[in-house]
Amino acid sequence: MMFKKKVKQLAPHLFLWPYILIVLYPLLFVITASMKNNTEIFNDPWGLPAVFNMQNYRDALTNSYIGHYFANSLYVGVVATVSTLLLSTAIAYAVTRMKYPVISKLVYGMLLLSLLIPPASLLIPLYTLVKDFGLYNTPLALIFPYIAFGIPLTVFVLAAFLKSIPNELEEAGIIDGLNTFGILWRIIIPLTLPTLVTVFILNFINNWNEFVMANLFLSNEKLRTLPVAIVAFADKFNMNYGAMTAAITISIIPVILIFALLQRRIIEGVTAGSVKG
Amino acid sequence: MNNIQRNHWAYAVFVVPAMLIYVTFYLVPLFQSLQYSLTQWNGINDPVFVGLDNFAKVLTDDSFWISFNNNMYFVLFSVFIQVPFIILISIIVSSVRRFLDFYKLTVFMPSILSTASIGVIWQFIYAPEAGLLNQLLRTIGLEHWTRIWLGDEATAMLAVLLTNSWQWTGFYIVLVLAAIFAIPKEMLEAGEMDGATGWKKAWLLTIPLIRPVIVVTLLLSITGAMKALDIILIMTKGGPFGSSEVMASYMYKQAYTLSDFGYANAIAVIISLFTALLALVFHYINVKTREATE
């Protein structure tokens, strides 16, 4: 009886482990390969490195400007994300807490339109637009589209939260003599801070990972972001697996770190966002 | 109160700058796409109006239909293989107590990594000689199964689809799990008292109760399949011989390799319309089957 119960408890785990292994192994492989040299990778792809060799990282950081691309990604990602949040908070506040029902419906409807359009189909006109505005080959060529693509979902998540804040808090603020901006800054933003952190992370991860536009709107190598650099690197040195896996590890570390620190918030945010979207 | 909540100036400050960026970089391209789709244009000279010629060209363009079929293949793979797998794994994970958080976090992780890194990692897994998949097959004595996965017309698309599943399955599992854990305990207990346990419980209770989230999962996978572009550009560039081309990558090729921006925009319009059509059909089926079960 005891035995049967044990088997019953164990069965789901036995079923899950092969899948877990398939998920984890490629990541584990990248990390171990980044510490091996090429011969070692070819002869013994499965094993751990004989010595923890950091040469590939030194090569990646000194010879291939990975550090520079990292800074580019960080710059574009942070500027676009902060702007998205500022602009989205303003819209979400205006449409949920201010009394302009007709215009607010219109604004919200225009944002909802974005759910129907696959972003890939905007790529070519966007490319033309970026060139016409003289933004091609500047960081702004990515920052503006990232903001525009980030606004709708950010507004939906923030508006859903703002609707739940009771009116009495604002009334108290008014009695204390706050104006519209004061209420937003002193009352609404502090209450919304946890949600803001969540949407910040989601937008940042999206921007950090974006490939197609970053590949198309910038041709200057100096401005490249990490995803583009990694793909270019893989095409150019497709036999130098050590350096390549080191570059990949460098690019996924920030995201894994953010995830390790804020997993719950990320998972909640992502699932809430997609259910509402 | 009114002066605060009806302050024209403040409302304008809040709404205008943000909407200006959104309209300029989202809605304007949308309408330009419609406009350019009716022209012949190489991206440099002035576009020449040609009416619906680009859309007529689509009908007889075999390469376009290969990419269209690949999108269909992508959608069907997501709906009939990936989503059932997601539901199965979610139900199993929801039944365990130990390691629950570990499973959840692990399966979720690939969905936050960049498609660029994932594409490059899987290119290595599929590599002909050193690649992990072929090495694994050789180790277990299935030498004759080895092939150049991404360079073979028969397997390139499937190889990309599996990579895409590897990236996104965990994301949906977490979504479905949240719904399973949100089912009121009493409901499941009542079911158990009526004799529904194990798979019977999953089939008769859990799945009907999480129907809304399954609908969302299906819808997101369908639109995701229509959106796919980066993973194709990174892993195969549509090759070999166009065998892994999808509509979005074919559009990309028309614009940036062949400089046919008019035709590329026509394909962009078709992608949008077709995605909307799929969503509508899906919505219709969803409503019909819900009526039938209720």
mmCIF file with all atom_site columns, C-alpha atoms in Angstrom, chain A residues 29-103:
data_model
loop_
_atom_site.group_PDB
_atom_site.id
_atom_site.type_symbol
_atom_site.label_atom_id
_atom_site.label_alt_id
_atom_site.label_comp_id
_atom_site.label_asym_id
_atom_site.label_entity_id
_atom_site.label_seq_id
_atom_site.pdbx_PDB_ins_code
_atom_site.Cartn_x
_atom_site.Cartn_y
_atom_site.Cartn_z
_atom_site.occupancy
_atom_site.B_iso_or_equiv
_atom_site.pdbx_formal_charge
_atom_site.auth_seq_id
_atom_site.auth_comp_id
_atom_site.auth_asym_id
_atom_site.auth_atom_id
_atom_site.pdbx_PDB_model_num
ATOM 1  C CA . PHE A 1 29  ? 25.385  23.286 -22.709 1.00 0.00 ? 29  PHE A CA 1
ATOM 2  C CA . VAL A 1 30  ? 25.916  26.945 -23.630 1.00 0.00 ? 30  VAL A CA 1
ATOM 3  C CA . ILE A 1 31  ? 27.438  27.705 -20.254 1.00 0.00 ? 31  ILE A CA 1
ATOM 4  C CA . THR A 1 32  ? 29.769  24.695 -20.233 1.00 0.00 ? 32  THR A CA 1
ATOM 5  C CA . ALA A 1 33  ? 30.761  25.182 -23.889 1.00 0.00 ? 33  ALA A CA 1
ATOM 6  C CA . SER A 1 34  ? 31.646  28.811 -23.174 1.00 0.00 ? 34  SER A CA 1
ATOM 7  C CA . MET A 1 35  ? 34.421  27.518 -20.923 1.00 0.00 ? 35  MET A CA 1
ATOM 8  C CA . LYS A 1 36  ? 35.834  25.017 -23.401 1.00 0.00 ? 36  LYS A CA 1
ATOM 9  C CA . ASN A 1 37  ? 37.998  25.367 -26.473 1.00 0.00 ? 37  ASN A CA 1
ATOM 10 C CA . ASN A 1 38  ? 36.803  24.200 -29.872 1.00 0.00 ? 38  ASN A CA 1
ATOM 11 C CA . THR A 1 39  ? 38.428  20.744 -29.831 1.00 0.00 ? 39  THR A CA 1
ATOM 12 C CA . GLU A 1 40  ? 36.909  20.042 -26.464 1.00 0.00 ? 40  GLU A CA 1
ATOM 13 C CA . ILE A 1 41  ? 33.451  21.020 -27.727 1.00 0.00 ? 41  ILE A CA 1
ATOM 14 C CA . PHE A 1 42  ? 33.718  18.718 -30.728 1.00 0.00 ? 42  PHE A CA 1
ATOM 15 C CA . ASN A 1 43  ? 35.199  15.749 -28.926 1.00 0.00 ? 43  ASN A CA 1
ATOM 16 C CA . ASP A 1 44  ? 33.247  15.914 -25.720 1.00 0.00 ? 44  ASP A CA 1
ATOM 17 C CA . PRO A 1 45  ? 30.134  18.095 -26.137 1.00 0.00 ? 45  PRO A CA 1
ATOM 18 C CA . TRP A 1 46  ? 28.308  16.538 -23.183 1.00 0.00 ? 46  TRP A CA 1
ATOM 19 C CA . GLY A 1 47  ? 30.922  16.707 -20.445 1.00 0.00 ? 47  GLY A CA 1
ATOM 20 C CA . LEU A 1 48  ? 31.904  19.483 -18.071 1.00 0.00 ? 48  LEU A CA 1
ATOM 21 C CA . PRO A 1 49  ? 34.955  21.544 -19.051 1.00 0.00 ? 49  PRO A CA 1
ATOM 22 C CA . ALA A 1 50  ? 38.268  20.066 -17.883 1.00 0.00 ? 50  ALA A CA 1
ATOM 23 C CA . VAL A 1 51  ? 39.250  23.429 -16.421 1.00 0.00 ? 51  VAL A CA 1
ATOM 24 C CA . PHE A 1 52  ? 37.056  26.486 -16.015 1.00 0.00 ? 52  PHE A CA 1
ATOM 25 C CA . ASN A 1 53  ? 38.655  28.426 -18.804 1.00 0.00 ? 53  ASN A CA 1
ATOM 26 C CA . MET A 1 54  ? 37.645  32.091 -19.094 1.00 0.00 ? 54  MET A CA 1
ATOM 27 C CA . GLN A 1 55  ? 39.623  32.738 -22.282 1.00 0.00 ? 55  GLN A CA 1
ATOM 28 C CA . ASN A 1 56  ? 36.482  32.804 -24.450 1.00 0.00 ? 56  ASN A CA 1
ATOM 29 C CA . TYR A 1 57  ? 35.027  35.572 -22.309 1.00 0.00 ? 57  TYR A CA 1
ATOM 30 C CA . ARG A 1 58  ? 38.239  37.559 -22.530 1.00 0.00 ? 58  ARG A CA 1
ATOM 31 C CA . ASP A 1 59  ? 38.174  37.120 -26.320 1.00 0.00 ? 59  ASP A CA 1
ATOM 32 C CA . ALA A 1 60  ? 34.517  38.056 -26.600 1.00 0.00 ? 60  ALA A CA 1
ATOM 33 C CA . LEU A 1 61  ? 34.967  41.187 -24.501 1.00 0.00 ? 61  LEU A CA 1
ATOM 34 C CA . THR A 1 62  ? 38.213  42.396 -26.054 1.00 0.00 ? 62  THR A CA 1
ATOM 35 C CA . ASN A 1 63  ? 38.074  41.347 -29.713 1.00 0.00 ? 63  ASN A CA 1
ATOM 36 C CA . SER A 1 64  ? 34.435  41.605 -30.646 1.00 0.00 ? 64  SER A CA 1
ATOM 37 C CA . TYR A 1 65  ? 33.068  44.708 -28.893 1.00 0.00 ? 65  TYR A CA 1
ATOM 38 C CA . ILE A 1 66  ? 30.492  42.596 -27.036 1.00 0.00 ? 66  ILE A CA 1
ATOM 39 C CA . GLY A 1 67  ? 30.843  45.026 -24.123 1.00 0.00 ? 67  GLY A CA 1
ATOM 40 C CA . HIS A 1 68  ? 30.070  47.893 -26.461 1.00 0.00 ? 68  HIS A CA 1
ATOM 41 C CA . TYR A 1 69  ? 26.956  46.164 -27.871 1.00 0.00 ? 69  TYR A CA 1
ATOM 42 C CA . PHE A 1 70  ? 25.888  45.389 -24.327 1.00 0.00 ? 70  PHE A CA 1
ATOM 43 C CA . ALA A 1 71  ? 26.016  49.122 -23.542 1.00 0.00 ? 71  ALA A CA 1
ATOM 44 C CA . ASN A 1 72  ? 24.024  49.909 -26.718 1.00 0.00 ? 72  ASN A CA 1
ATOM 45 C CA . SER A 1 73  ? 21.322  47.416 -25.765 1.00 0.00 ? 73  SER A CA 1
ATOM 46 C CA . LEU A 1 74  ? 21.179  48.774 -22.243 1.00 0.00 ? 74  LEU A CA 1
ATOM 47 C CA . TYR A 1 75  ? 20.925  52.369 -23.441 1.00 0.00 ? 75  TYR A CA 1
ATOM 48 C CA . VAL A 1 76  ? 18.180  51.731 -26.007 1.00 0.00 ? 76  VAL A CA 1
ATOM 49 C CA . GLY A 1 77  ? 16.333  49.371 -23.665 1.00 0.00 ? 77  GLY A CA 1
ATOM 50 C CA . VAL A 1 78  ? 16.337  51.700 -20.660 1.00 0.00 ? 78  VAL A CA 1
ATOM 51 C CA . VAL A 1 79  ? 15.497  54.906 -22.550 1.00 0.00 ? 79  VAL A CA 1
ATOM 52 C CA . ALA A 1 80  ? 12.656  53.245 -24.473 1.00 0.00 ? 80  ALA A CA 1
ATOM 53 C CA . THR A 1 81  ? 11.272  51.505 -21.380 1.00 0.00 ? 81  THR A CA 1
ATOM 54 C CA . VAL A 1 82  ? 11.345  54.570 -19.128 1.00 0.00 ? 82  VAL A CA 1
ATOM 55 C CA . SER A 1 83  ? 9.668   56.664 -21.844 1.00 0.00 ? 83  SER A CA 1
ATOM 56 C CA . THR A 1 84  ? 7.018   53.989 -22.424 1.00 0.00 ? 84  THR A CA 1
ATOM 57 C CA . LEU A 1 85  ? 6.222   53.931 -18.723 1.00 0.00 ? 85  LEU A CA 1
ATOM 58 C CA . LEU A 1 86  ? 6.013   57.718 -18.354 1.00 0.00 ? 86  LEU A CA 1
ATOM 59 C CA . LEU A 1 87  ? 3.776   58.118 -21.391 1.00 0.00 ? 87  LEU A CA 1
ATOM 60 C CA . SER A 1 88  ? 1.613   55.077 -20.587 1.00 0.00 ? 88  SER A CA 1
ATOM 61 C CA . THR A 1 89  ? 1.072   56.116 -16.962 1.00 0.00 ? 89  THR A CA 1
ATOM 62 C CA . ALA A 1 90  ? -0.058  59.531 -18.191 1.00 0.00 ? 90  ALA A CA 1
ATOM 63 C CA . ILE A 1 91  ? -2.536  58.005 -20.655 1.00 0.00 ? 91  ILE A CA 1
ATOM 64 C CA . ALA A 1 92  ? -3.789  55.385 -18.225 1.00 0.00 ? 92  ALA A CA 1
ATOM 65 C CA . TYR A 1 93  ? -4.363  58.051 -15.581 1.00 0.00 ? 93  TYR A CA 1
ATOM 66 C CA . ALA A 1 94  ? -6.111  60.383 -17.997 1.00 0.00 ? 94  ALA A CA 1
ATOM 67 C CA . VAL A 1 95  ? -8.477  57.763 -19.409 1.00 0.00 ? 95  VAL A CA 1
ATOM 68 C CA . THR A 1 96  ? -9.375  56.098 -16.102 1.00 0.00 ? 96  THR A CA 1
ATOM 69 C CA . ARG A 1 97  ? -9.407  58.953 -13.572 1.00 0.00 ? 97  ARG A CA 1
ATOM 70 C CA . MET A 1 98  ? -10.276 62.089 -15.514 1.00 0.00 ? 98  MET A CA 1
ATOM 71 C CA . LYS A 1 99  ? -13.759 62.843 -16.747 1.00 0.00 ? 99  LYS A CA 1
ATOM 72 C CA . TYR A 1 100 ? -13.515 63.043 -20.520 1.00 0.00 ? 100 TYR A CA 1
ATOM 73 C CA . PRO A 1 101 ? -15.484 59.906 -21.389 1.00 0.00 ? 101 PRO A CA 1
ATOM 74 C CA . VAL A 1 102 ? -15.783 60.480 -25.140 1.00 0.00 ? 102 VAL A CA 1
ATOM 75 C CA . ILE A 1 103 ? -12.160 61.320 -25.916 1.00 0.00 ? 103 ILE A CA 1
#
